[in-house]
PDB file of C-alpha atoms in Angstrom:
ATOM      1  CA  MET A  23      -8.828 -84.748 132.085  1.00  0.00           C
ATOM      2  CA  LYS A  24     -11.367 -85.906 135.213  1.00  0.00           C
ATOM      3  CA  LYS A  25     -14.782 -85.506 134.417  1.00  0.00           C
ATOM      4  CA  VAL A  26     -17.273 -83.276 136.283  1.00  0.00           C
ATOM      5  CA  SER A  27     -20.692 -84.622 136.447  1.00  0.00           C
ATOM      6  CA  LEU A  28     -23.246 -81.882 134.808  1.00  0.00           C
ATOM      7  CA  SER A  29     -25.010 -82.029 138.271  1.00  0.00           C
ATOM      8  CA  LEU A  30     -22.328 -81.498 140.748  1.00  0.00           C
ATOM      9  CA  LEU A  31     -21.249 -78.513 138.127  1.00  0.00           C
ATOM     10  CA  THR A  32     -24.517 -77.151 139.228  1.00  0.00           C
ATOM     11  CA  ALA A  33     -24.914 -77.309 142.246  1.00  0.00           C
ATOM     12  CA  SER A  34     -21.305 -75.391 143.039  1.00  0.00           C
ATOM     13  CA  VAL A  35     -22.369 -72.791 140.532  1.00  0.00           C
ATOM     14  CA  ALA A  36     -25.016 -72.600 142.652  1.00  0.00           C
ATOM     15  CA  VAL A  37     -23.972 -72.416 145.789  1.00  0.00           C
ATOM     16  CA  SER A  38     -21.343 -70.156 144.975  1.00  0.00           C
ATOM     17  CA  ALA A  39     -24.225 -67.700 143.716  1.00  0.00           C
ATOM     18  CA  MET A  40     -25.855 -67.926 147.319  1.00  0.00           C
ATOM     19  CA  LEU A  41     -22.059 -67.068 148.350  1.00  0.00           C
ATOM     20  CA  THR A  42     -21.666 -64.272 146.736  1.00  0.00           C
ATOM     21  CA  LEU A  43     -24.705 -62.644 145.941  1.00  0.00           C
ATOM     22  CA  PRO A  44     -26.185 -60.170 148.509  1.00  0.00           C
ATOM     23  CA  HIS A  45     -29.394 -61.538 150.640  1.00  0.00           C
ATOM     24  CA  ALA A  46     -32.608 -60.270 149.133  1.00  0.00           C
ATOM     25  CA  PRO A  47     -34.539 -57.593 150.999  1.00  0.00           C
ATOM     26  CA  MET A  48     -37.189 -58.459 153.208  1.00  0.00           C
ATOM     27  CA  ILE A  49     -40.277 -57.530 152.606  1.00  0.00           C
ATOM     28  CA  GLN A  50     -41.039 -54.535 154.797  1.00  0.00           C
ATOM     29  CA  ALA A  51     -45.312 -53.735 155.623  1.00  0.00           C
ATOM     30  CA  LYS A  52     -45.885 -49.892 153.548  1.00  0.00           C
ATOM     31  CA  GLU A  53     -46.095 -47.546 156.351  1.00  0.00           C
ATOM     32  CA  GLU A  54     -49.336 -45.949 156.928  1.00  0.00           C
ATOM     33  CA  THR A  55     -49.703 -42.390 156.277  1.00  0.00           C
ATOM     34  CA  LEU A  56     -51.467 -39.280 157.052  1.00  0.00           C
ATOM     35  CA  ASN A  57     -54.245 -40.018 154.617  1.00  0.00           C
ATOM     36  CA  ASP A  58     -54.649 -43.511 155.467  1.00  0.00           C
ATOM     37  CA  GLN A  59     -55.329 -42.694 158.859  1.00  0.00           C
ATOM     38  CA  VAL A  60     -57.869 -40.228 158.045  1.00  0.00           C
ATOM     39  CA  GLN A  61     -59.601 -42.923 156.920  1.00  0.00           C
ATOM     40  CA  GLU A  62     -59.811 -44.795 159.693  1.00  0.00           C
ATOM     41  CA  LEU A  63     -61.310 -42.212 161.465  1.00  0.00           C
ATOM     42  CA  SER A  64     -65.209 -42.502 162.089  1.00  0.00           C
ATOM     43  CA  ARG A  65     -67.331 -41.349 165.143  1.00  0.00           C
ATOM     44  CA  GLY A  66     -66.186 -43.502 167.628  1.00  0.00           C
ATOM     45  CA  THR A  67     -62.861 -41.736 167.316  1.00  0.00           C
ATOM     46  CA  SER A  68     -62.242 -40.212 170.654  1.00  0.00           C
ATOM     47  CA  TRP A  69     -59.681 -37.624 170.595  1.00  0.00           C
ATOM     48  CA  GLU A  70     -57.889 -36.657 173.768  1.00  0.00           C
ATOM     49  CA  LYS A  71     -56.832 -33.035 174.616  1.00  0.00           C
ATOM     50  CA  LEU A  72     -52.948 -32.723 175.024  1.00  0.00           C
ATOM     51  CA  ASP A  73     -52.427 -28.716 175.560  1.00  0.00           C
ATOM     52  CA  GLN A  74     -53.395 -25.155 174.999  1.00  0.00           C
ATOM     53  CA  ILE A  75     -51.667 -22.819 174.621  1.00  0.00           C
ATOM     54  CA  ASP A  76     -53.019 -19.306 175.514  1.00  0.00           C
ATOM     55  CA  LEU A  77     -51.784 -17.078 172.057  1.00  0.00           C
ATOM     56  CA  GLN A  78     -50.605 -13.683 173.425  1.00  0.00           C
ATOM     57  CA  PHE A  79     -51.852 -11.330 171.035  1.00  0.00           C
ATOM     58  CA  ASP A  80     -55.354 -10.527 169.682  1.00  0.00           C
ATOM     59  CA  VAL A  81     -56.061 -13.507 166.961  1.00  0.00           C
ATOM     60  CA  PHE A  82     -59.201 -11.417 165.451  1.00  0.00           C
ATOM     61  CA  HIS A  83     -61.432 -13.920 163.467  1.00  0.00           C
ATOM     62  CA  PRO A  84     -58.873 -16.639 162.557  1.00  0.00           C
ATOM     63  CA  GLN A  85     -59.118 -18.268 159.249  1.00  0.00           C
ATOM     64  CA  GLY A  86     -56.226 -20.986 157.920  1.00  0.00           C
ATOM     65  CA  MET A  87     -53.459 -22.575 159.979  1.00  0.00           C
ATOM     66  CA  THR A  88     -50.154 -24.436 158.523  1.00  0.00           C
ATOM     67  CA  LYS A  89     -47.347 -25.705 160.469  1.00  0.00           C
ATOM     68  CA  VAL A  90     -43.034 -25.569 159.746  1.00  0.00           C
ATOM     69  CA  GLY A  91     -40.734 -26.754 161.925  1.00  0.00           C
ATOM     70  CA  ASP A  92     -41.864 -25.328 165.615  1.00  0.00           C
ATOM     71  CA  LEU A  93     -43.612 -22.253 163.898  1.00  0.00           C
ATOM     72  CA  TYR A  94     -47.274 -21.889 163.372  1.00  0.00           C
ATOM     73  CA  PHE A  95     -48.358 -19.310 160.768  1.00  0.00           C
ATOM     74  CA  MET A  96     -51.904 -18.923 160.887  1.00  0.00           C
ATOM     75  CA  SER A  97     -54.629 -16.305 158.646  1.00  0.00           C
ATOM     76  CA  SER A  98     -56.932 -13.997 159.733  1.00  0.00           C
ATOM     77  CA  VAL A  99     -59.567 -11.447 159.250  1.00  0.00           C
ATOM     78  CA  GLU A 100     -59.629  -8.360 161.452  1.00  0.00           C
ATOM     79  CA  ILE A 101     -63.235  -6.795 161.236  1.00  0.00           C
ATOM     80  CA  ILE A 102     -63.020  -2.657 161.172  1.00  0.00           C
ATOM     81  CA  GLU A 103     -66.706  -2.356 159.767  1.00  0.00           C
ATOM     82  CA  GLY A 104     -69.485  -5.596 159.478  1.00  0.00           C
ATOM     83  CA  THR A 105     -70.536  -5.920 156.056  1.00  0.00           C
ATOM     84  CA  THR A 106     -74.325  -4.981 155.439  1.00  0.00           C
ATOM     85  CA  ARG A 107     -77.267  -7.228 153.502  1.00  0.00           C
ATOM     86  CA  TYR A 108     -78.418  -5.208 150.949  1.00  0.00           C
ATOM     87  CA  GLU A 109     -82.472  -5.815 150.493  1.00  0.00           C
ATOM     88  CA  GLN A 110     -82.153  -6.692 146.671  1.00  0.00           C
ATOM     89  CA  PRO A 111     -78.938  -7.205 144.770  1.00  0.00           C
ATOM     90  CA  ILE A 112     -75.840  -4.666 143.798  1.00  0.00           C
ATOM     91  CA  ASP A 113     -74.195  -5.106 141.004  1.00  0.00           C
ATOM     92  CA  GLY A 114     -74.338  -9.035 142.072  1.00  0.00           C
ATOM     93  CA  TYR A 115     -73.402  -8.681 145.466  1.00  0.00           C
ATOM     94  CA  ASP A 116     -75.781  -9.353 148.260  1.00  0.00           C
ATOM     95  CA  ARG A 117     -74.115  -7.111 150.653  1.00  0.00           C
ATOM     96  CA  SER A 118     -71.724  -4.429 151.553  1.00  0.00           C
ATOM     97  CA  PRO A 119     -67.654  -4.575 151.753  1.00  0.00           C
ATOM     98  CA  GLY A 120     -67.242  -3.918 154.856  1.00  0.00           C
ATOM     99  CA  LYS A 121     -64.033  -3.021 156.223  1.00  0.00           C
ATOM    100  CA  GLY A 122     -60.829  -4.590 157.469  1.00  0.00           C
ATOM    101  CA  LYS A 123     -57.471  -6.277 157.440  1.00  0.00           C
ATOM    102  CA  GLY A 124     -55.992  -9.286 156.153  1.00  0.00           C
ATOM    103  CA  HIS A 125     -53.074 -11.190 158.322  1.00  0.00           C
ATOM    104  CA  LEU A 126     -51.066 -13.847 157.994  1.00  0.00           C
ATOM    105  CA  PHE A 127     -49.488 -14.665 161.678  1.00  0.00           C
ATOM    106  CA  VAL A 128     -46.566 -16.490 162.544  1.00  0.00           C
ATOM    107  CA  PHE A 129     -45.949 -17.334 166.615  1.00  0.00           C
ATOM    108  CA  ASN A 130     -43.896 -20.021 168.182  1.00  0.00           C
ATOM    109  CA  GLU A 131     -44.848 -23.003 169.985  1.00  0.00           C
ATOM    110  CA  GLN A 132     -45.172 -20.349 173.894  1.00  0.00           C
ATOM    111  CA  GLY A 133     -48.039 -18.837 171.600  1.00  0.00           C
ATOM    112  CA  GLU A 134     -45.730 -15.309 171.259  1.00  0.00           C
ATOM    113  CA  LEU A 135     -46.559 -13.643 167.898  1.00  0.00           C
ATOM    114  CA  LEU A 136     -43.139 -13.187 166.321  1.00  0.00           C
ATOM    115  CA  GLU A 137     -44.664 -11.250 162.969  1.00  0.00           C
ATOM    116  CA  ASP A 138     -47.676 -10.175 161.625  1.00  0.00           C
ATOM    117  CA  ILE A 139     -47.426  -9.693 157.999  1.00  0.00           C
ATOM    118  CA  GLU A 140     -50.460  -7.759 156.203  1.00  0.00           C
ATOM    119  CA  LEU A 141     -52.166  -8.928 153.385  1.00  0.00           C
ATOM    120  CA  GLY A 142     -54.722  -7.679 150.950  1.00  0.00           C
ATOM    121  CA  GLU A 143     -56.210  -4.486 148.963  1.00  0.00           C
ATOM    122  CA  GLY A 144     -58.519  -2.402 149.136  1.00  0.00           C
ATOM    123  CA  ASP A 145     -62.413  -4.480 149.641  1.00  0.00           C
ATOM    124  CA  MET A 146     -60.160  -7.435 149.487  1.00  0.00           C
ATOM    125  CA  TYR A 147     -59.090  -8.211 153.106  1.00  0.00           C
ATOM    126  CA  HIS A 148     -60.511 -11.543 153.943  1.00  0.00           C
ATOM    127  CA  PRO A 149     -57.927 -14.502 153.891  1.00  0.00           C
ATOM    128  CA  GLY A 150     -58.989 -18.015 153.488  1.00  0.00           C
ATOM    129  CA  GLY A 151     -57.444 -21.519 154.313  1.00  0.00           C
ATOM    130  CA  ILE A 152     -53.513 -21.601 153.308  1.00  0.00           C
ATOM    131  CA  ASP A 153     -51.433 -24.204 152.345  1.00  0.00           C
ATOM    132  CA  TYR A 154     -47.316 -25.012 152.661  1.00  0.00           C
ATOM    133  CA  ASP A 155     -45.764 -26.809 149.892  1.00  0.00           C
ATOM    134  CA  GLY A 156     -42.122 -26.506 151.305  1.00  0.00           C
ATOM    135  CA  LYS A 157     -41.218 -23.297 149.946  1.00  0.00           C
ATOM    136  CA  PHE A 158     -44.223 -21.237 150.061  1.00  0.00           C
ATOM    137  CA  ILE A 159     -47.278 -20.744 151.855  1.00  0.00           C
ATOM    138  CA  TRP A 160     -50.477 -19.793 150.000  1.00  0.00           C
ATOM    139  CA  VAL A 161     -52.566 -17.547 150.660  1.00  0.00           C
ATOM    140  CA  PRO A 162     -56.259 -16.270 149.298  1.00  0.00           C
ATOM    141  CA  VAL A 163     -57.643 -13.217 150.031  1.00  0.00           C
ATOM    142  CA  ALA A 164     -61.019 -11.983 149.151  1.00  0.00           C
ATOM    143  CA  GLU A 165     -64.116  -9.435 149.866  1.00  0.00           C
ATOM    144  CA  TYR A 166     -65.783 -10.753 152.535  1.00  0.00           C
ATOM    145  CA  ARG A 167     -68.844 -11.790 150.633  1.00  0.00           C
ATOM    146  CA  PRO A 168     -69.094 -13.801 147.862  1.00  0.00           C
ATOM    147  CA  ASN A 169     -69.026 -14.167 144.257  1.00  0.00           C
ATOM    148  CA  SER A 170     -66.550 -11.358 144.703  1.00  0.00           C
ATOM    149  CA  GLU A 171     -62.672 -10.935 143.881  1.00  0.00           C
ATOM    150  CA  SER A 172     -59.592 -12.597 144.993  1.00  0.00           C
ATOM    151  CA  ILE A 173     -56.054 -12.357 145.427  1.00  0.00           C
ATOM    152  CA  VAL A 174     -53.706 -15.354 145.791  1.00  0.00           C
ATOM    153  CA  TYR A 175     -50.342 -14.694 147.335  1.00  0.00           C
ATOM    154  CA  LYS A 176     -47.170 -16.627 148.180  1.00  0.00           C
ATOM    155  CA  VAL A 177     -45.295 -16.434 151.110  1.00  0.00           C
ATOM    156  CA  ASN A 178     -41.648 -17.807 151.168  1.00  0.00           C
ATOM    157  CA  ALA A 179     -41.441 -19.426 154.824  1.00  0.00           C
ATOM    158  CA  GLU A 180     -38.137 -18.730 154.970  1.00  0.00           C
ATOM    159  CA  THR A 181     -37.725 -14.876 154.583  1.00  0.00           C
ATOM    160  CA  LEU A 182     -41.460 -14.079 154.818  1.00  0.00           C
ATOM    161  CA  GLU A 183     -41.602 -12.416 151.372  1.00  0.00           C
ATOM    162  CA  VAL A 184     -44.518 -11.458 149.922  1.00  0.00           C
ATOM    163  CA  GLU A 185     -45.422 -11.976 146.530  1.00  0.00           C
ATOM    164  CA  GLU A 186     -48.591 -11.658 144.272  1.00  0.00           C
ATOM    165  CA  ALA A 187     -49.083 -15.052 142.490  1.00  0.00           C
ATOM    166  CA  PHE A 188     -52.511 -14.557 140.777  1.00  0.00           C
ATOM    167  CA  ARG A 189     -55.958 -12.997 140.864  1.00  0.00           C
ATOM    168  CA  ALA A 190     -59.481 -14.631 140.465  1.00  0.00           C
ATOM    169  CA  ASP A 191     -62.898 -13.888 139.982  1.00  0.00           C
ATOM    170  CA  ASP A 192     -64.470 -15.424 142.553  1.00  0.00           C
ATOM    171  CA  HIS A 193     -64.323 -15.235 146.604  1.00  0.00           C
ATOM    172  CA  ILE A 194     -61.376 -18.438 147.003  1.00  0.00           C
ATOM    173  CA  GLY A 195     -61.889 -18.938 150.739  1.00  0.00           C
ATOM    174  CA  GLY A 196     -59.336 -21.762 151.307  1.00  0.00           C
ATOM    175  CA  ILE A 197     -55.806 -22.944 148.520  1.00  0.00           C
ATOM    176  CA  VAL A 198     -53.733 -26.380 147.843  1.00  0.00           C
ATOM    177  CA  LYS A 199     -51.611 -27.000 145.942  1.00  0.00           C
ATOM    178  CA  ASN A 200     -50.665 -30.321 144.537  1.00  0.00           C
ATOM    179  CA  ASP A 201     -47.700 -32.134 144.991  1.00  0.00           C
ATOM    180  CA  LYS A 202     -47.964 -34.185 142.162  1.00  0.00           C
ATOM    181  CA  SER A 203     -49.526 -32.473 139.065  1.00  0.00           C
ATOM    182  CA  GLN A 204     -48.595 -28.730 140.791  1.00  0.00           C
ATOM    183  CA  LYS A 205     -51.289 -27.120 140.121  1.00  0.00           C
ATOM    184  CA  LEU A 206     -53.078 -25.298 142.212  1.00  0.00           C
ATOM    185  CA  HIS A 207     -56.586 -25.638 144.126  1.00  0.00           C
ATOM    186  CA  GLY A 208     -59.155 -23.699 145.647  1.00  0.00           C
ATOM    187  CA  VAL A 209     -62.395 -23.355 147.401  1.00  0.00           C
ATOM    188  CA  SER A 210     -64.962 -20.930 147.143  1.00  0.00           C
ATOM    189  CA  TRP A 211     -67.120 -19.090 149.369  1.00  0.00           C
ATOM    190  CA  GLY A 212     -68.969 -22.101 151.510  1.00  0.00           C
ATOM    191  CA  SER A 213     -66.622 -24.202 149.178  1.00  0.00           C
ATOM    192  CA  ARG A 214     -69.538 -24.828 147.224  1.00  0.00           C
ATOM    193  CA  LEU A 215     -67.305 -24.775 144.134  1.00  0.00           C
ATOM    194  CA  PHE A 216     -63.849 -26.392 143.138  1.00  0.00           C
ATOM    195  CA  TYR A 217     -61.655 -24.584 141.368  1.00  0.00           C
ATOM    196  CA  GLU A 218     -58.328 -25.662 139.583  1.00  0.00           C
ATOM    197  CA  TRP A 219     -55.707 -22.967 137.837  1.00  0.00           C
ATOM    198  CA  ASN A 220     -52.185 -24.125 136.509  1.00  0.00           C
ATOM    199  CA  HIS A 221     -49.050 -22.612 138.629  1.00  0.00           C
ATOM    200  CA  LYS A 222     -49.189 -19.035 136.816  1.00  0.00           C
ATOM    201  CA  GLY A 223     -52.696 -18.768 137.503  1.00  0.00           C
ATOM    202  CA  LYS A 224     -54.716 -19.640 134.580  1.00  0.00           C
ATOM    203  CA  GLN A 225     -58.174 -21.480 135.449  1.00  0.00           C
ATOM    204  CA  LEU A 226     -58.060 -25.136 134.298  1.00  0.00           C
ATOM    205  CA  ASN A 227     -61.582 -26.183 135.628  1.00  0.00           C
ATOM    206  CA  VAL A 228     -64.391 -25.679 138.115  1.00  0.00           C
ATOM    207  CA  GLU A 229     -67.117 -27.280 139.558  1.00  0.00           C
ATOM    208  CA  ASP A 230     -69.680 -28.265 142.078  1.00  0.00           C
ATOM    209  CA  ASN A 231     -68.553 -29.676 145.683  1.00  0.00           C
ATOM    210  CA  PRO A 232     -71.377 -32.991 145.664  1.00  0.00           C
ATOM    211  CA  SER A 233     -70.709 -32.941 149.445  1.00  0.00           C
ATOM    212  CA  HIS A 234     -72.885 -30.668 151.824  1.00  0.00           C
ATOM    213  CA  PHE A 235     -71.778 -32.260 154.695  1.00  0.00           C
ATOM    214  CA  VAL A 236     -69.765 -29.411 155.770  1.00  0.00           C
ATOM    215  CA  ASP A 237     -68.681 -25.849 154.586  1.00  0.00           C
ATOM    216  CA  TYR A 238     -64.635 -26.047 154.522  1.00  0.00           C
ATOM    217  CA  GLN A 239     -63.042 -23.441 156.414  1.00  0.00           C
ATOM    218  CA  ASP A 240     -59.233 -24.708 155.769  1.00  0.00           C
ATOM    219  CA  CYS A 241     -57.900 -27.442 153.686  1.00  0.00           C
ATOM    220  CA  GLU A 242     -54.096 -28.310 153.463  1.00  0.00           C
ATOM    221  CA  SER A 243     -52.823 -30.871 151.059  1.00  0.00           C
ATOM    222  CA  THR A 244     -51.309 -34.361 152.779  1.00  0.00           C
ATOM    223  CA  GLY A 245     -49.246 -35.301 149.655  1.00  0.00           C
ATOM    224  CA  ASN A 246     -49.963 -38.398 147.227  1.00  0.00           C
ATOM    225  CA  GLY A 247     -52.504 -35.511 145.426  1.00  0.00           C
ATOM    226  CA  GLN A 248     -55.273 -35.582 148.240  1.00  0.00           C
ATOM    227  CA  MET A 249     -56.169 -33.307 150.112  1.00  0.00           C
ATOM    228  CA  ILE A 250     -57.805 -32.817 154.216  1.00  0.00           C
ATOM    229  CA  CYS A 251     -60.375 -30.076 154.559  1.00  0.00           C
ATOM    230  CA  SER A 252     -61.645 -29.119 157.820  1.00  0.00           C
ATOM    231  CA  GLY A 253     -65.019 -27.349 158.889  1.00  0.00           C
ATOM    232  CA  ILE A 254     -69.040 -26.686 160.424  1.00  0.00           C
ATOM    233  CA  THR A 255     -72.099 -26.864 159.211  1.00  0.00           C
ATOM    234  CA  ASN A 256     -75.010 -24.353 161.858  1.00  0.00           C
ATOM    235  CA  LEU A 257     -78.388 -26.388 161.715  1.00  0.00           C
ATOM    236  CA  PRO A 258     -81.370 -25.645 163.492  1.00  0.00           C
ATOM    237  CA  ASN A 259     -82.168 -26.084 167.140  1.00  0.00           C
ATOM    238  CA  PRO A 260     -85.568 -25.597 167.569  1.00  0.00           C
ATOM    239  CA  ALA A 261     -85.786 -26.086 171.801  1.00  0.00           C
ATOM    240  CA  ASN A 262     -83.663 -22.903 172.140  1.00  0.00           C
ATOM    241  CA  ASN A 263     -83.934 -21.155 169.200  1.00  0.00           C
ATOM    242  CA  ASN A 264     -80.298 -21.233 168.490  1.00  0.00           C
ATOM    243  CA  SER A 265     -78.158 -23.283 165.888  1.00  0.00           C
ATOM    244  CA  PHE A 266     -75.406 -26.170 166.749  1.00  0.00           C
ATOM    245  CA  GLN A 267     -71.776 -26.390 164.799  1.00  0.00           C
ATOM    246  CA  LEU A 268     -71.225 -29.481 163.531  1.00  0.00           C
ATOM    247  CA  GLY A 269     -67.566 -29.881 162.685  1.00  0.00           C
ATOM    248  CA  GLY A 270     -66.173 -32.650 160.418  1.00  0.00           C
ATOM    249  CA  LEU A 271     -63.075 -33.402 158.484  1.00  0.00           C
ATOM    250  CA  ALA A 272     -63.092 -34.765 155.106  1.00  0.00           C
ATOM    251  CA  LEU A 273     -60.730 -36.898 152.569  1.00  0.00           C
ATOM    252  CA  LEU A 274     -60.355 -35.846 148.957  1.00  0.00           C
ATOM    253  CA  ASP A 275     -58.403 -36.780 145.578  1.00  0.00           C
ATOM    254  CA  LEU A 276     -56.941 -33.392 144.114  1.00  0.00           C
ATOM    255  CA  LYS A 277     -57.560 -35.465 140.639  1.00  0.00           C
ATOM    256  CA  ASN A 278     -61.062 -35.086 140.235  1.00  0.00           C
ATOM    257  CA  ASN A 279     -62.129 -33.795 143.507  1.00  0.00           C
ATOM    258  CA  ASP A 280     -63.884 -37.168 144.651  1.00  0.00           C
ATOM    259  CA  ILE A 281     -64.490 -37.661 148.289  1.00  0.00           C
ATOM    260  CA  LEU A 282     -62.363 -40.340 149.831  1.00  0.00           C
ATOM    261  CA  HIS A 283     -63.964 -40.615 153.177  1.00  0.00           C
ATOM    262  CA  GLU A 284     -65.795 -37.602 155.678  1.00  0.00           C
ATOM    263  CA  VAL A 285     -66.079 -37.950 159.579  1.00  0.00           C
ATOM    264  CA  PRO A 286     -68.093 -35.239 162.108  1.00  0.00           C
ATOM    265  CA  VAL A 287     -65.946 -33.956 164.887  1.00  0.00           C
ATOM    266  CA  THR A 288     -67.975 -32.791 167.762  1.00  0.00           C
ATOM    267  CA  GLU A 289     -65.127 -31.721 170.284  1.00  0.00           C
ATOM    268  CA  LEU A 290     -65.967 -27.906 171.656  1.00  0.00           C
ATOM    269  CA  SER A 291     -63.212 -25.546 172.753  1.00  0.00           C
ATOM    270  CA  PRO A 292     -63.523 -23.561 175.965  1.00  0.00           C
ATOM    271  CA  LYS A 293     -65.465 -21.012 174.204  1.00  0.00           C
ATOM    272  CA  GLY A 294     -68.167 -23.549 173.163  1.00  0.00           C
ATOM    273  CA  ASN A 295     -66.905 -23.507 169.470  1.00  0.00           C
ATOM    274  CA  VAL A 296     -66.759 -26.864 167.487  1.00  0.00           C
ATOM    275  CA  ILE A 297     -62.346 -27.660 167.518  1.00  0.00           C
ATOM    276  CA  THR A 298     -63.111 -27.002 163.213  1.00  0.00           C
ATOM    277  CA  ARG A 299     -65.172 -23.855 163.406  1.00  0.00           C
ATOM    278  CA  ASN A 300     -61.526 -21.950 162.371  1.00  0.00           C
ATOM    279  CA  PRO A 301     -58.485 -23.220 161.300  1.00  0.00           C
ATOM    280  CA  VAL A 302     -57.288 -26.526 161.814  1.00  0.00           C
ATOM    281  CA  PHE A 303     -53.565 -28.747 161.261  1.00  0.00           C
ATOM    282  CA  LEU A 304     -53.377 -32.121 161.151  1.00  0.00           C
ATOM    283  CA  GLU A 305     -50.401 -34.469 161.498  1.00  0.00           C
ATOM    284  CA  LYS A 306     -49.367 -38.281 162.150  1.00  0.00           C
ATOM    285  CA  ALA A 307     -48.251 -38.982 165.346  1.00  0.00           C
ATOM    286  CA  GLU A 308     -46.804 -42.686 164.554  1.00  0.00           C
ATOM    287  CA  GLU A 309     -49.841 -44.741 164.904  1.00  0.00           C
ATOM    288  CA  GLU A 310     -52.656 -41.406 165.722  1.00  0.00           C
ATOM    289  CA  ILE A 311     -53.226 -38.415 164.466  1.00  0.00           C
ATOM    290  CA  LYS A 312     -52.471 -34.566 165.959  1.00  0.00           C
ATOM    291  CA  LEU A 313     -54.823 -32.274 165.178  1.00  0.00           C
ATOM    292  CA  TYR A 314     -54.429 -28.151 166.186  1.00  0.00           C
ATOM    293  CA  ALA A 315     -56.747 -25.890 165.997  1.00  0.00           C
ATOM    294  CA  VAL A 316     -57.681 -22.313 167.085  1.00  0.00           C
ATOM    295  CA  PRO A 317     -61.196 -22.541 166.971  1.00  0.00           C
ATOM    296  CA  ASP A 318     -62.419 -19.121 169.025  1.00  0.00           C
ATOM    297  CA  ASP A 319     -61.950 -15.214 167.595  1.00  0.00           C
ATOM    298  CA  ASP A 320     -59.977 -12.356 169.574  1.00  0.00           C
ATOM    299  CA  ASP A 321     -58.767 -13.790 172.955  1.00  0.00           C
ATOM    300  CA  ALA A 322     -58.036 -17.289 171.673  1.00  0.00           C
ATOM    301  CA  SER A 323     -56.000 -20.419 172.479  1.00  0.00           C
ATOM    302  CA  LEU A 324     -54.038 -23.238 170.277  1.00  0.00           C
ATOM    303  CA  LEU A 325     -55.435 -26.648 171.301  1.00  0.00           C
ATOM    304  CA  ILE A 326     -54.118 -29.489 170.331  1.00  0.00           C
ATOM    305  CA  TYR A 327     -55.339 -32.733 170.397  1.00  0.00           C
ATOM    306  CA  GLN A 328     -54.914 -36.662 169.759  1.00  0.00           C
ATOM    307  CA  THR A 329     -56.515 -39.554 168.581  1.00  0.00           C
ATOM    308  CA  THR A 330     -56.387 -42.568 171.020  1.00  0.00           C
ATOM    309  CA  ASN A 331     -57.263 -45.444 169.900  1.00  0.00           C
ATOM    310  CA  LEU A 332     -56.803 -45.251 166.039  1.00  0.00           C
ATOM    311  CA  SER A 333     -54.810 -47.999 166.477  1.00  0.00           C
ATOM    312  CA  LYS A 334     -56.847 -50.524 168.655  1.00  0.00           C
TER     313      LYS A 334
END
């Protein structure tokens, strides 16, 4: 019997393995997410206005917005009677409840109103910032005053069926659902407090917002246990006795409410409002970010912007 050397046998096995085993996959660079892109925003970021879609209905005072396919969902408050400040607090409130109606509008890319869903109950008529979890639109509806009460609704984005999820003993101005933990997170009047609930609405935590940069008007879950919030703060302008609107965006970690990144926004609407004054929705547009906003009240437009230098 002819002997084969160990070295030749080893080489033969190695060649055979190379011929029969599949090639090892090439290591690909990790795709950049919207959260990654937001952390690249700075004061030097340029926002290019791509489009202005005139909305063919009275938007009243918009609050929150999300995009599902080619449809837009936008919450808004219709004020019938404004609130009035008390000289002294009454029953813990600093103002009267006022009167109004809460709306969740559904409109298309042409600005045509498709549905008007009324939400609220009694003095709770002020919807806040909204979020879409892949099935439901989450909408808080509160009294139009701080330290009050709220109802949190979930609206089926396909059937538009409305269901009350739970109630909260404060003005909840915005809500998101954490995709990792399935918990719900909310912000109070002026976003001074962060709330956390389980899926049944049991309050798990409340803590102070450490940032005083802007008050969040609208927040949206963006995956990986994070959310993006948009908002404004009104700064005094002694030169003309008016106020100046400073807009801003913030990326937060929902696990511990850490602020991962903050950036100012100064672009103005046709009526002179900063574009993050009312509802805002952000989405990834290849290597850039697309921003959708309705910063004006009543007779308003959907403004669409895109960053122009993130990839540079």
